[in-house]
Coordinates of C-alpha atoms in Angstrom, one line a residue:
Chain A
X47 CA -58.8 67.6 30.9
X48 CA -62.5 68.5 32.5
X49 CA -63.3 69.1 36.0
X50 CA -65.0 66.0 36.6
X51 CA -63.0 62.9 36.9
X52 CA -63.1 60.2 34.6
X53 CA -62.8 57.3 37.4
X54 CA -63.7 58.2 40.8
X55 CA -63.3 55.9 43.4
X56 CA -65.3 57.2 46.4
X57 CA -64.6 56.0 49.9
X58 CA -63.8 52.8 49.2
X59 CA -63.3 49.9 51.5
X60 CA -62.7 46.2 50.9
X61 CA -62.7 43.6 53.7
X62 CA -62.0 39.9 53.1
X63 CA -63.7 37.4 55.5
X64 CA -61.4 34.9 56.9
X65 CA -62.6 31.3 57.4
X66 CA -61.9 28.9 59.9
X67 CA -63.1 25.6 61.4
X68 CA -65.4 22.7 60.5
X69 CA -68.3 24.9 59.8
X70 CA -66.1 27.5 57.7
X71 CA -67.2 30.4 60.2
X72 CA -66.0 33.8 59.7
X73 CA -63.7 34.4 62.3
X74 CA -62.2 37.6 61.3
X75 CA -61.9 40.3 58.5
X76 CA -58.9 41.4 56.8
X77 CA -59.5 45.0 55.9
X78 CA -57.3 45.2 52.6
X79 CA -58.4 48.6 51.6
X80 CA -59.7 51.3 54.1
X81 CA -61.8 54.6 53.0
X82 CA -59.6 55.4 49.9
X83 CA -60.8 57.9 47.7
X84 CA -58.9 58.5 44.4
X85 CA -59.9 60.3 41.1
X86 CA -58.4 59.6 37.8
X87 CA -58.7 62.2 34.9
X88 CA -58.6 61.4 31.3
X89 CA -55.5 61.0 29.7
X90 CA -53.6 61.0 33.1
X91 CA -51.5 58.5 34.9
X92 CA -51.9 58.1 38.4
X93 CA -49.2 55.9 40.3
X94 CA -50.0 53.8 43.3
X95 CA -47.2 52.7 45.4
X96 CA -46.7 50.9 48.6
X97 CA -45.0 48.0 50.1
X98 CA -46.4 44.4 49.0
X99 CA -49.7 43.6 51.1
X100 CA -50.8 47.3 51.4
X101 CA -53.9 46.8 49.4
X102 CA -52.8 48.5 46.2
X103 CA -53.6 45.3 43.8
X104 CA -57.2 45.0 45.5
X105 CA -57.7 48.7 44.8
X106 CA -56.8 48.0 41.1
X107 CA -59.0 45.2 40.8
X108 CA -61.6 47.1 42.4
X109 CA -61.1 50.0 39.6
X110 CA -61.6 47.6 36.9
X111 CA -64.3 45.7 38.1
X112 CA -62.8 42.5 39.0
X113 CA -63.7 42.7 42.7
X114 CA -66.7 44.4 44.5
X115 CA -66.1 47.1 47.0
X116 CA -67.7 46.1 50.6
X117 CA -68.1 49.9 51.1
X118 CA -68.1 52.9 48.7
X119 CA -68.8 53.9 45.4
X120 CA -67.1 53.6 41.9
X121 CA -68.3 56.5 39.5
X122 CA -67.5 56.4 36.0
X123 CA -67.9 59.5 33.9
X124 CA -70.3 60.9 36.5
X125 CA -72.5 57.8 36.4
X126 CA -72.4 55.6 39.5
X127 CA -71.9 51.9 38.7
X128 CA -74.5 49.5 40.2
X129 CA -72.6 46.2 40.0
X130 CA -69.3 45.4 39.1
X131 CA -70.7 43.4 36.1
X132 CA -71.7 46.7 34.6
X133 CA -68.2 48.0 34.9
X134 CA -66.9 44.8 33.1
X135 CA -69.4 45.1 30.4
X136 CA -68.6 48.6 29.8
X137 CA -65.2 47.4 28.5
X138 CA -63.9 50.9 29.1
X139 CA -61.2 49.8 31.7
X140 CA -58.8 47.1 31.1
X141 CA -56.2 45.4 33.0
X142 CA -52.5 44.2 32.6
X143 CA -50.9 42.0 35.0
X144 CA -47.8 41.6 36.8
X145 CA -46.5 38.0 35.9
X146 CA -46.6 37.5 32.0
X147 CA -45.7 34.0 32.5
X148 CA -49.4 33.2 34.2
X149 CA -51.5 36.0 32.8
X150 CA -51.4 34.2 29.3
X151 CA -53.2 31.1 28.6
X152 CA -50.4 28.6 27.6
X153 CA -52.6 26.4 25.5
X154 CA -54.3 29.1 23.3
X155 CA -52.5 30.9 20.5
X156 CA -51.7 34.4 20.4
X157 CA -54.1 35.3 17.9
X158 CA -57.1 33.8 20.3
X159 CA -55.2 35.5 23.1
X160 CA -55.5 39.0 21.5
X161 CA -58.9 38.7 19.9
X162 CA -60.7 37.1 22.6
X163 CA -62.2 40.4 24.3
X164 CA -63.2 41.6 20.7
X165 CA -65.1 38.3 20.4
X166 CA -66.8 38.5 23.6
X167 CA -67.9 42.0 23.2
X168 CA -68.8 41.2 19.6
X169 CA -66.8 43.9 18.1
X170 CA -67.3 43.0 14.3
X171 CA -67.0 40.3 12.0
X172 CA -64.2 37.5 12.2
X173 CA -62.5 39.0 9.4
X174 CA -62.3 42.4 10.9
X175 CA -61.2 40.9 14.3
X176 CA -58.4 39.1 12.9
X177 CA -57.3 42.3 10.9
X178 CA -57.6 44.4 14.0
X179 CA -55.5 41.6 16.1
X180 CA -52.6 41.8 13.3
X181 CA -52.6 45.7 13.6
X182 CA -52.7 45.6 17.5
X183 CA -49.6 43.4 17.5
X184 CA -47.7 45.7 15.1
X185 CA -48.8 48.3 17.6
X186 CA -47.1 47.0 20.3
X187 CA -44.2 46.0 18.5
X188 CA -44.8 42.3 17.5
X189 CA -45.9 41.4 13.9
X190 CA -48.7 39.3 12.4
X191 CA -46.1 36.3 12.0
X192 CA -46.3 35.7 15.8
X193 CA -50.4 35.2 15.5
X194 CA -50.2 31.4 15.3
X195 CA -47.7 30.9 18.0
X196 CA -48.1 29.9 21.7
X197 CA -47.2 32.2 24.8
X198 CA -44.3 29.7 25.7
X199 CA -42.4 30.8 22.4
X200 CA -42.0 34.4 23.7
X201 CA -39.7 36.0 26.1
X202 CA -41.1 38.0 29.1
X203 CA -41.0 41.2 27.4
X204 CA -42.8 40.0 24.3
X205 CA -45.3 38.4 26.3
X206 CA -46.1 41.6 28.2
X207 CA -46.6 43.2 24.8
X208 CA -49.2 40.4 24.2
X209 CA -50.8 41.3 27.3
X210 CA -50.9 44.8 26.4
X211 CA -52.2 44.3 22.9
X212 CA -55.0 42.1 24.6
X213 CA -55.6 45.0 27.0
X214 CA -56.0 47.6 24.5
X215 CA -57.9 45.7 21.8
X216 CA -61.6 46.7 23.0
X217 CA -60.6 50.4 22.9
X218 CA -60.5 51.3 26.5
X219 CA -60.3 54.6 28.1
X220 CA -58.2 53.2 30.9
X221 CA -55.9 50.7 31.7
X222 CA -54.9 49.3 35.2
X223 CA -51.4 48.3 34.9
X224 CA -50.5 46.0 37.8
X225 CA -46.9 46.0 38.3
X226 CA -46.2 45.5 34.6
X227 CA -42.6 45.7 34.7
X228 CA -41.5 44.4 37.7
X229 CA -40.7 41.0 36.4
X230 CA -38.7 42.2 33.6
X231 CA -35.0 42.9 33.0
X232 CA -34.0 46.5 33.2
X233 CA -33.3 46.6 29.4
X234 CA -37.0 45.3 28.6
X235 CA -38.5 47.3 31.3
X236 CA -37.3 50.4 29.6
X237 CA -38.9 49.1 26.4
X238 CA -42.3 48.5 28.0
X239 CA -42.3 51.7 29.7
X240 CA -41.6 53.6 26.5
X241 CA -44.4 51.6 24.7
X242 CA -46.9 52.5 27.4
X243 CA -46.3 56.2 27.2
X244 CA -46.3 55.9 23.4
X245 CA -49.7 54.1 23.6
X246 CA -51.0 56.6 26.1
X247 CA -50.3 59.4 23.6
X248 CA -51.7 57.8 20.6
X249 CA -54.9 56.3 22.2
X250 CA -55.5 59.0 25.0
X251 CA -55.5 56.6 27.6
X252 CA -55.8 57.0 31.5
X253 CA -53.5 54.6 33.5
X254 CA -53.5 53.6 37.1
X255 CA -50.0 52.3 37.4
X256 CA -49.5 50.0 40.4
X257 CA -45.9 49.6 41.2
X258 CA -43.5 49.4 44.3
X259 CA -40.7 50.9 42.4
X260 CA -40.6 54.8 42.9
X261 CA -38.2 55.3 40.1
X262 CA -40.5 53.7 37.7
X263 CA -43.5 55.8 38.9
X264 CA -41.5 58.9 38.6
X265 CA -40.8 58.1 34.6
X266 CA -44.4 57.2 33.9
X267 CA -46.7 59.2 36.3
X268 CA -48.1 62.8 36.6
X269 CA -49.9 62.0 40.0
X270 CA -48.7 59.7 42.7
X271 CA -50.7 57.9 45.7
X272 CA -48.7 56.2 48.3
X273 CA -50.7 53.4 50.4
X274 CA -49.8 52.0 53.5
X275 CA -52.0 49.1 55.0
X276 CA -54.9 49.8 52.8
X277 CA -54.8 53.7 53.5
X278 CA -53.7 56.5 51.2
X279 CA -51.1 58.2 53.4
X280 CA -50.4 60.8 50.6
X281 CA -51.4 62.0 47.3
X282 CA -49.4 64.4 45.4
X283 CA -48.4 65.6 42.1
X284 CA -44.9 63.9 40.7
X285 CA -43.0 67.4 41.3
X286 CA -44.4 67.8 45.0
X287 CA -43.9 64.3 45.8
X288 CA -40.3 64.0 44.8
X289 CA -39.0 67.3 45.7
X290 CA -41.0 67.9 49.0
X291 CA -42.3 64.4 50.2
X292 CA -44.1 65.0 53.5
X293 CA -45.4 61.8 55.1
X294 CA -42.6 60.1 57.1
X295 CA -43.6 56.9 54.9
X296 CA -43.0 58.6 51.5
X297 CA -39.9 59.8 52.8
X298 CA -38.6 56.3 53.8
X299 CA -39.6 54.8 50.5
X300 CA -37.7 57.3 48.6
X301 CA -34.5 57.1 50.7
X302 CA -34.9 53.3 50.3
X303 CA -34.5 53.4 46.6
X304 CA -30.8 52.7 45.5
X305 CA -29.3 55.4 43.2
X306 CA -26.9 54.0 40.6
X307 CA -24.3 56.7 41.6
X308 CA -21.7 55.8 44.4
X309 CA -21.1 59.3 45.2
X310 CA -25.0 59.3 46.5
X311 CA -24.8 56.9 49.3
X312 CA -28.4 56.0 50.6
X313 CA -28.9 57.9 53.6
X314 CA -29.3 56.6 57.1
X315 CA -31.9 53.6 57.4
X316 CA -35.3 55.2 58.0
X317 CA -37.8 52.6 58.5
X318 CA -37.1 49.4 60.6
X319 CA -38.6 46.1 60.6
X320 CA -41.4 45.1 58.3
X321 CA -45.1 46.2 57.9
X322 CA -47.4 45.1 60.5
X323 CA -49.9 42.2 60.4
X324 CA -52.7 43.7 58.6
X325 CA -55.0 41.3 60.5
X326 CA -54.3 43.4 63.6
X327 CA -53.3 46.9 62.6
X328 CA -51.8 48.9 65.2
X329 CA -53.8 51.7 66.8
X330 CA -54.0 55.1 65.8
X331 CA -51.9 56.0 62.7
X332 CA -51.1 52.5 61.3
X333 CA -47.4 53.7 60.6
X334 CA -46.6 54.7 64.0
X335 CA -44.5 51.8 65.2
X336 CA -41.9 52.3 62.4
X337 CA -42.4 55.9 62.3
X338 CA -39.0 57.9 62.9
X339 CA -41.1 61.1 63.8
X340 CA -43.9 59.5 65.9
X341 CA -45.6 61.6 68.6
X342 CA -47.8 60.8 71.5
X343 CA -51.0 61.4 69.7
X344 CA -50.0 58.9 66.9
X345 CA -50.8 55.9 68.9
X346 CA -54.1 57.0 69.8
X347 CA -55.9 59.0 67.1
X348 CA -55.9 58.1 63.4
X349 CA -54.9 61.3 61.3
X350 CA -57.3 62.8 58.8
X351 CA -56.1 64.1 55.4
X352 CA -54.6 67.4 55.3
X353 CA -54.5 69.6 52.1
X354 CA -50.9 71.1 52.2
X355 CA -51.1 72.4 48.6
X356 CA -53.7 72.4 45.7
X357 CA -51.4 69.3 44.7
X358 CA -50.6 67.6 47.9
X359 CA -52.4 66.0 50.7
X360 CA -51.0 64.0 53.3
X361 CA -52.6 61.8 56.4
X362 CA -50.2 62.7 59.1
X363 CA -50.1 64.6 62.4
X364 CA -47.0 66.2 61.6
X365 CA -48.9 68.7 59.3
X366 CA -52.2 69.0 60.9
Chain B
X9 CA -3.4 42.6 48.3
X10 CA -3.5 38.9 48.3
X11 CA -6.7 37.8 46.3
X12 CA -8.9 35.3 48.2
X13 CA -10.4 33.9 45.0
X14 CA -8.8 33.6 41.5
X15 CA -10.8 32.6 38.5
X16 CA -8.4 31.9 35.4
X17 CA -10.0 31.5 32.0
X18 CA -12.8 29.6 33.3
X19 CA -15.0 28.3 30.7
X20 CA -18.2 26.0 31.6
X21 CA -19.7 24.2 28.6
X22 CA -23.3 22.9 28.4
X23 CA -23.7 19.6 26.3
X24 CA -27.2 20.1 24.9
X25 CA -28.9 18.2 22.2
X26 CA -28.3 21.1 19.8
X27 CA -24.5 21.1 20.6
X28 CA -22.1 22.0 23.1
X29 CA -22.6 25.7 24.0
X30 CA -20.5 27.8 26.4
X31 CA -22.5 29.3 29.0
X32 CA -19.2 31.0 31.0
X33 CA -16.5 31.7 28.1
X34 CA -13.4 32.4 29.2
X35 CA -13.8 34.3 32.5
X36 CA -11.1 35.8 34.8
X37 CA -11.7 37.4 37.8
X38 CA -10.0 38.0 41.1
X39 CA -11.7 38.9 44.4
X40 CA -9.8 40.7 47.3
X41 CA -10.3 40.0 51.1
X42 CA -13.2 42.4 52.4
X43 CA -14.2 43.5 49.0
X44 CA -17.4 43.2 47.1
X45 CA -17.8 42.3 43.2
X46 CA -20.7 42.7 41.4
X47 CA -21.5 40.5 38.4
X48 CA -24.2 42.6 36.3
X49 CA -26.2 41.5 33.4
X50 CA -29.6 40.8 31.9
X51 CA -31.0 37.4 32.6
X52 CA -29.5 34.7 30.4
X53 CA -26.2 36.1 30.4
X54 CA -24.5 33.2 32.6
X55 CA -24.0 35.1 35.9
X56 CA -25.6 32.4 37.9
X57 CA -23.6 29.8 36.0
X58 CA -20.4 31.4 37.0
X59 CA -21.3 31.4 40.8
X60 CA -22.5 27.8 40.2
X61 CA -19.0 26.9 38.3
X62 CA -17.0 28.5 41.5
X63 CA -18.7 26.1 43.8
X64 CA -18.7 23.2 41.3
X65 CA -22.5 23.1 41.4
X66 CA -23.1 23.1 37.7
X67 CA -25.9 20.5 36.9
X68 CA -24.0 17.5 35.3
X69 CA -25.1 16.4 32.6
X70 CA -25.5 18.7 30.8
X71 CA -22.9 21.0 32.2
X72 CA -19.2 20.4 32.8
X73 CA -16.1 22.9 33.4
X74 CA -14.0 22.4 30.4
X75 CA -11.2 24.5 31.2
X76 CA -9.6 27.0 33.5
X77 CA -9.2 27.2 37.2
X78 CA -10.9 28.5 40.1
X79 CA -8.0 29.0 42.8
X80 CA -9.1 29.2 46.5
X81 CA -6.6 29.2 49.3
X82 CA -4.2 27.7 47.0
X83 CA -6.2 24.9 45.7
X84 CA -7.9 24.6 42.3
X85 CA -11.5 24.1 43.0
X86 CA -12.2 22.6 39.7
X87 CA -9.9 19.6 40.1
X88 CA -10.7 18.7 43.8
X89 CA -12.8 15.7 44.5
X90 CA -16.4 16.2 45.6
X91 CA -15.6 15.2 49.1
X92 CA -13.2 18.1 49.4
X93 CA -15.4 20.4 47.8
X94 CA -18.4 19.5 50.2
X95 CA -15.9 20.4 53.0
X96 CA -15.6 24.0 51.3
X97 CA -19.3 24.7 50.5
X98 CA -21.0 26.5 53.4
X99 CA -17.8 26.6 55.2
X100 CA -15.4 28.6 53.4
X101 CA -17.5 29.6 50.4
X102 CA -21.3 29.8 50.7
X103 CA -24.2 30.9 48.7
X104 CA -27.3 33.2 49.0
X105 CA -29.7 31.7 46.8
X106 CA -32.1 34.2 44.7
X107 CA -35.5 33.0 45.9
X108 CA -36.3 32.8 49.5
X109 CA -39.5 30.8 48.8
X110 CA -37.7 28.0 47.2
X111 CA -34.4 27.7 48.7
X112 CA -35.7 26.7 52.1
X113 CA -37.0 23.3 52.8
X114 CA -40.5 23.7 53.7
X115 CA -40.8 20.6 56.1
X116 CA -38.1 21.8 58.4
X117 CA -38.1 24.1 61.3
X118 CA -35.7 26.9 60.4
X119 CA -33.8 26.4 63.5
X120 CA -32.9 22.9 62.0
X121 CA -32.0 24.3 58.9
X122 CA -29.6 26.9 60.1
X123 CA -27.8 24.2 62.4
X124 CA -27.1 21.6 59.6
X125 CA -24.2 23.3 58.3
X126 CA -23.0 24.1 61.9
X127 CA -23.2 20.4 62.6
X128 CA -21.5 19.3 59.6
X129 CA -18.6 21.5 59.2
X130 CA -18.0 22.6 62.8
X131 CA -18.7 19.5 64.8
X132 CA -20.5 21.5 67.4
X133 CA -22.2 20.0 70.5
X134 CA -26.1 20.5 70.5
X135 CA -25.7 23.5 73.3
X136 CA -23.2 25.1 71.1
X137 CA -25.4 25.0 68.0
X138 CA -28.4 26.4 70.0
X139 CA -26.5 29.4 71.3
X140 CA -24.8 30.0 67.9
X141 CA -28.1 29.8 66.1
X142 CA -29.9 32.3 68.2
X143 CA -26.6 34.5 67.9
X144 CA -26.9 34.2 63.9
X145 CA -30.8 34.9 64.0
X146 CA -30.1 38.1 66.4
X147 CA -27.4 39.2 63.9
X148 CA -29.7 39.3 60.7
X149 CA -32.1 41.3 62.7
X150 CA -35.0 38.7 63.3
X151 CA -37.1 39.8 66.4
X152 CA -37.6 37.1 69.2
X153 CA -35.1 34.6 67.9
X154 CA -35.5 32.2 70.9
X155 CA -39.2 31.6 69.7
X156 CA -38.7 32.1 65.9
X157 CA -36.3 29.2 65.4
X158 CA -39.1 26.7 65.9
X159 CA -40.8 28.1 63.0
X160 CA -41.4 26.7 59.6
X161 CA -40.7 28.9 56.7
X162 CA -44.3 29.2 55.6
X163 CA -44.9 31.2 58.8
X164 CA -42.3 33.8 58.0
X165 CA -42.7 36.7 55.5
X166 CA -40.5 37.0 52.3
X167 CA -38.1 39.3 54.0
X168 CA -37.6 37.1 57.1
X169 CA -37.0 34.2 54.9
X170 CA -34.6 36.1 53.1
X171 CA -32.6 36.7 56.4
X172 CA -32.9 33.1 57.5
X173 CA -31.0 32.2 54.1
X174 CA -28.4 34.8 55.0
X175 CA -28.2 33.4 58.4
X176 CA -27.6 30.2 56.9
X177 CA -24.9 31.5 54.6
X178 CA -23.1 33.2 57.4
X179 CA -23.1 30.4 59.8
X180 CA -19.9 29.0 59.5
X181 CA -18.2 32.5 59.1
X182 CA -17.3 31.8 55.4
X183 CA -14.6 33.8 53.6
X184 CA -16.6 34.6 50.6
X185 CA -20.2 34.9 50.0
X186 CA -21.8 34.3 46.6
X187 CA -25.1 36.4 46.7
X188 CA -27.5 35.6 43.6
X189 CA -29.7 38.5 43.6
X190 CA -30.3 38.7 47.1
X191 CA -32.9 41.3 47.2
X192 CA -34.7 40.9 43.8
X193 CA -37.9 39.3 45.4
X194 CA -38.1 42.0 48.1
X195 CA -39.8 45.4 48.7
X196 CA -37.4 48.3 48.7
X197 CA -37.6 49.1 52.3
X198 CA -36.7 45.6 53.2
X199 CA -34.1 45.6 50.5
X200 CA -32.5 48.7 52.1
X201 CA -32.2 46.7 55.3
X202 CA -30.7 43.7 54.0
X203 CA -28.0 45.6 51.9
X204 CA -27.3 47.5 55.0
X205 CA -26.7 43.9 56.7
X206 CA -24.5 42.6 53.8
X207 CA -22.3 46.0 53.9
X208 CA -21.8 45.6 57.6
X209 CA -20.5 42.2 57.4
X210 CA -18.2 43.3 54.7
X211 CA -16.8 45.9 57.0
X212 CA -16.9 44.0 60.4
X213 CA -15.8 40.5 59.5
X214 CA -14.0 41.1 56.3
X215 CA -16.0 39.0 54.4
X216 CA -15.6 39.0 50.6
X217 CA -18.8 39.2 48.7
X218 CA -19.7 38.4 45.1
X219 CA -23.1 39.9 44.2
X220 CA -25.2 39.1 41.3
X221 CA -27.8 41.4 40.4
X222 CA -29.1 43.4 37.3
X223 CA -30.2 46.4 39.7
X224 CA -27.2 49.0 39.2
X225 CA -28.6 50.9 41.9
X226 CA -27.5 48.1 44.5
X227 CA -24.2 47.8 42.8
X228 CA -23.4 51.5 43.4
X229 CA -24.5 51.3 47.2
X230 CA -22.5 48.4 48.2
X231 CA -20.0 47.1 45.8
X232 CA -16.3 48.1 44.9
X233 CA -15.7 46.5 41.6
X234 CA -18.1 45.4 39.0
X235 CA -17.9 43.0 35.9
X236 CA -20.7 43.4 33.4
X237 CA -21.6 40.0 31.5
X238 CA -23.0 39.4 28.3
X239 CA -23.8 36.1 26.9
X240 CA -21.2 34.4 29.1
X241 CA -18.6 36.8 28.7
X242 CA -17.3 39.6 30.7
X243 CA -17.4 42.7 28.5
X244 CA -16.3 45.4 30.9
X245 CA -14.7 44.9 34.2
X246 CA -13.3 47.6 36.7
X247 CA -14.1 50.1 39.6
X248 CA -17.6 50.8 40.2
X249 CA -17.3 54.6 40.5
X250 CA -15.6 54.5 37.5
X251 CA -17.7 52.6 35.2
X252 CA -20.7 54.2 36.5
X253 CA -19.8 57.5 35.9
X254 CA -18.0 56.8 32.7
X255 CA -19.3 53.6 31.0
X256 CA -17.2 52.4 28.4
X257 CA -18.9 49.3 26.7
X258 CA -22.1 50.4 24.7
X259 CA -23.8 47.6 26.6
X260 CA -23.1 49.0 29.9
X261 CA -24.1 52.5 28.8
X262 CA -27.3 50.8 27.3
X263 CA -28.2 49.2 30.7
X264 CA -27.3 52.7 32.5
X265 CA -29.8 54.5 30.0
X266 CA -32.5 52.0 30.3
X267 CA -32.6 52.5 34.1
X268 CA -35.4 55.1 35.3
X269 CA -33.6 57.3 38.0
X270 CA -34.7 59.3 40.9
X271 CA -31.7 61.3 40.9
X272 CA -32.3 62.9 37.6
X273 CA -34.8 63.5 34.8
X274 CA -33.8 62.1 31.5
X275 CA -35.7 60.1 28.9
X276 CA -35.0 56.4 28.4
X277 CA -33.3 55.0 26.0
X278 CA -33.6 51.1 26.0
X279 CA -31.3 48.8 24.4
X280 CA -33.3 47.4 21.3
X281 CA -34.0 43.6 20.9
X282 CA -33.2 40.8 23.4
X283 CA -30.3 38.8 24.7
X284 CA -29.5 36.1 21.8
X285 CA -30.1 32.6 22.6
X286 CA -26.7 31.2 23.9
X287 CA -26.9 28.2 21.4
X288 CA -27.2 30.6 18.3
X289 CA -24.9 33.5 19.2
X290 CA -24.1 35.9 16.5
X291 CA -20.6 35.9 14.7
X292 CA -17.9 38.3 16.1
X293 CA -18.8 40.6 19.1
X294 CA -22.0 38.8 20.5
X295 CA -23.7 42.3 21.1
X296 CA -23.2 43.8 17.8
X297 CA -26.8 43.2 16.4
X298 CA -28.0 45.4 19.5
X299 CA -25.2 47.9 19.4
X300 CA -25.9 51.6 18.4
X301 CA -22.2 52.0 17.5
X302 CA -21.5 48.8 15.6
X303 CA -18.8 49.0 12.9
X304 CA -18.0 46.5 10.2
X305 CA -15.3 44.8 12.0
X306 CA -17.9 43.9 15.1
X307 CA -19.8 41.3 12.9
X308 CA -16.7 39.7 11.8
X309 CA -14.1 39.4 14.4
X310 CA -14.3 39.1 18.1
X311 CA -13.2 42.2 20.1
X312 CA -9.7 41.6 21.9
X313 CA -9.8 43.0 25.7
X314 CA -8.3 46.3 26.0
X315 CA -7.3 47.7 29.3
X316 CA -7.4 51.3 30.0
X317 CA -9.3 52.5 33.1
X318 CA -11.4 49.6 33.1
X319 CA -10.9 46.5 31.0
X320 CA -13.5 46.5 27.9
X321 CA -14.0 44.0 25.3
X322 CA -14.9 46.5 22.4
X323 CA -13.5 47.5 19.1
X324 CA -14.2 51.1 19.8
X325 CA -11.1 51.0 22.1
X326 CA -8.7 49.2 19.9
X327 CA -6.5 51.5 18.0

């Protein structure tokens, strides 16, 4: 690993216009991502966790060039990316989506689904592409007899394997995984997680792993970023995050995960109510209305990112 | 303790084109008052079919309860006429459905949807219904219920909708709640709130719960007893603490080993393969093709139920 990050998301913001009325006027802006800076190194897995609607998928889309940030730069191995198109063309970053039932075209055969990225990027002759397709399917635990079949003939886990084969078909350096296992059963989930780990070792991939499940993230990731309402509230190495979580939100998330051991009863409820409407986020620290440790300053000023140790930074007044 | 619900050798058969298949196969369970029973297993193993069979809600055709009894309050629900069943559904036994997005009717206000059961079963007056539904919305933790009951489902978030479904299930203070994956579609923080709510109800109003889930974490937090299902059968049944600390059936062990955990570091060892199609089940023990400890006898003969600390259906424990 070098000092230079492979992918650097520098001060990214993304706002979506909300349009209303006969003349489709922009009435408000939904700020999905706010000044997020995140570096991802070669061969590393970064986890991105948070509740639904906190902007983690938006950030994932920006990272692989499917969406354009309203502000900030995407820097790929030291080079600024001018337009999202360049990022897409570079085929260095690919994506795996959450729902394997809607991410595969039901009218295409598996052969076409997996080989399409190679055909678009013109990676070899027809024969070469076909050979590579069957070897890719074997790599993800399927076989070449599955090539002429349609997606509906497969179970959820197998479909996710097809999606993984498609993502790694053009030899990417990094894969953005947007909740790849949350639609699967536990036993299948474990199979897919093992597969992702093995592929990472074989192909030296970096992952940006988006999930809401902290136990899954713990298994796969080396560094974890916690998002709340469009902002990174804590970023830490795995060990630090799980042993000494700092932000009250991180602690609440960890306490909410049910542990399969009746002796460890979940602790008193830490957060109440639901995340606020992102259209009108509360002033100051966005988390303060739900925070068990809020102070007077929290509703007035927005906290900055404080570095607690080389491996851990947190955005909270408790540590400033 | 007198059981509230007794299921004896229940078999539900689906008559498909390929021939009859048993979605629920010879299941016997009992549920005591104020206790909660978890039904655990992968999707397609018959958990939901069992819950629907209890309420007589099996879609027919193709399904039918072919043998066995469901005894509730001294009556066998499987032999009751539809009229009597309707008086029980939602009143004595109610169900929380899995998807809060599709279980609510999008064109009715939530207030109207909650009061439906109250008007049908309890014959309350308009004013009584109004105060009761506000009471219910408060109970499940909806802020500003006086305003909220006039909302349509699309105006609420996923967590709120799930609370509305729970409020509907609670409306007539049922003795049994069947909860089909009540928290699967929700965030962990909201899940913790809903689980707390269900636990509270168990303790305060002595409601019995059947919780269908594939999340063993949820089971450990709120259930007393658990039954692990595999292809329509119960393969292990017993006390939650006992099974989770010392799982007997290889399938239960497999489920536990494939769970990434917060409380300890270990590698995952997933169960290989997938759940067999219910129409083409393997011979002998249905789990044997995926079982790491299979023996010769497993592929030939069905294992008997062995009763030790828990009830286990596996040849390993048969000496």
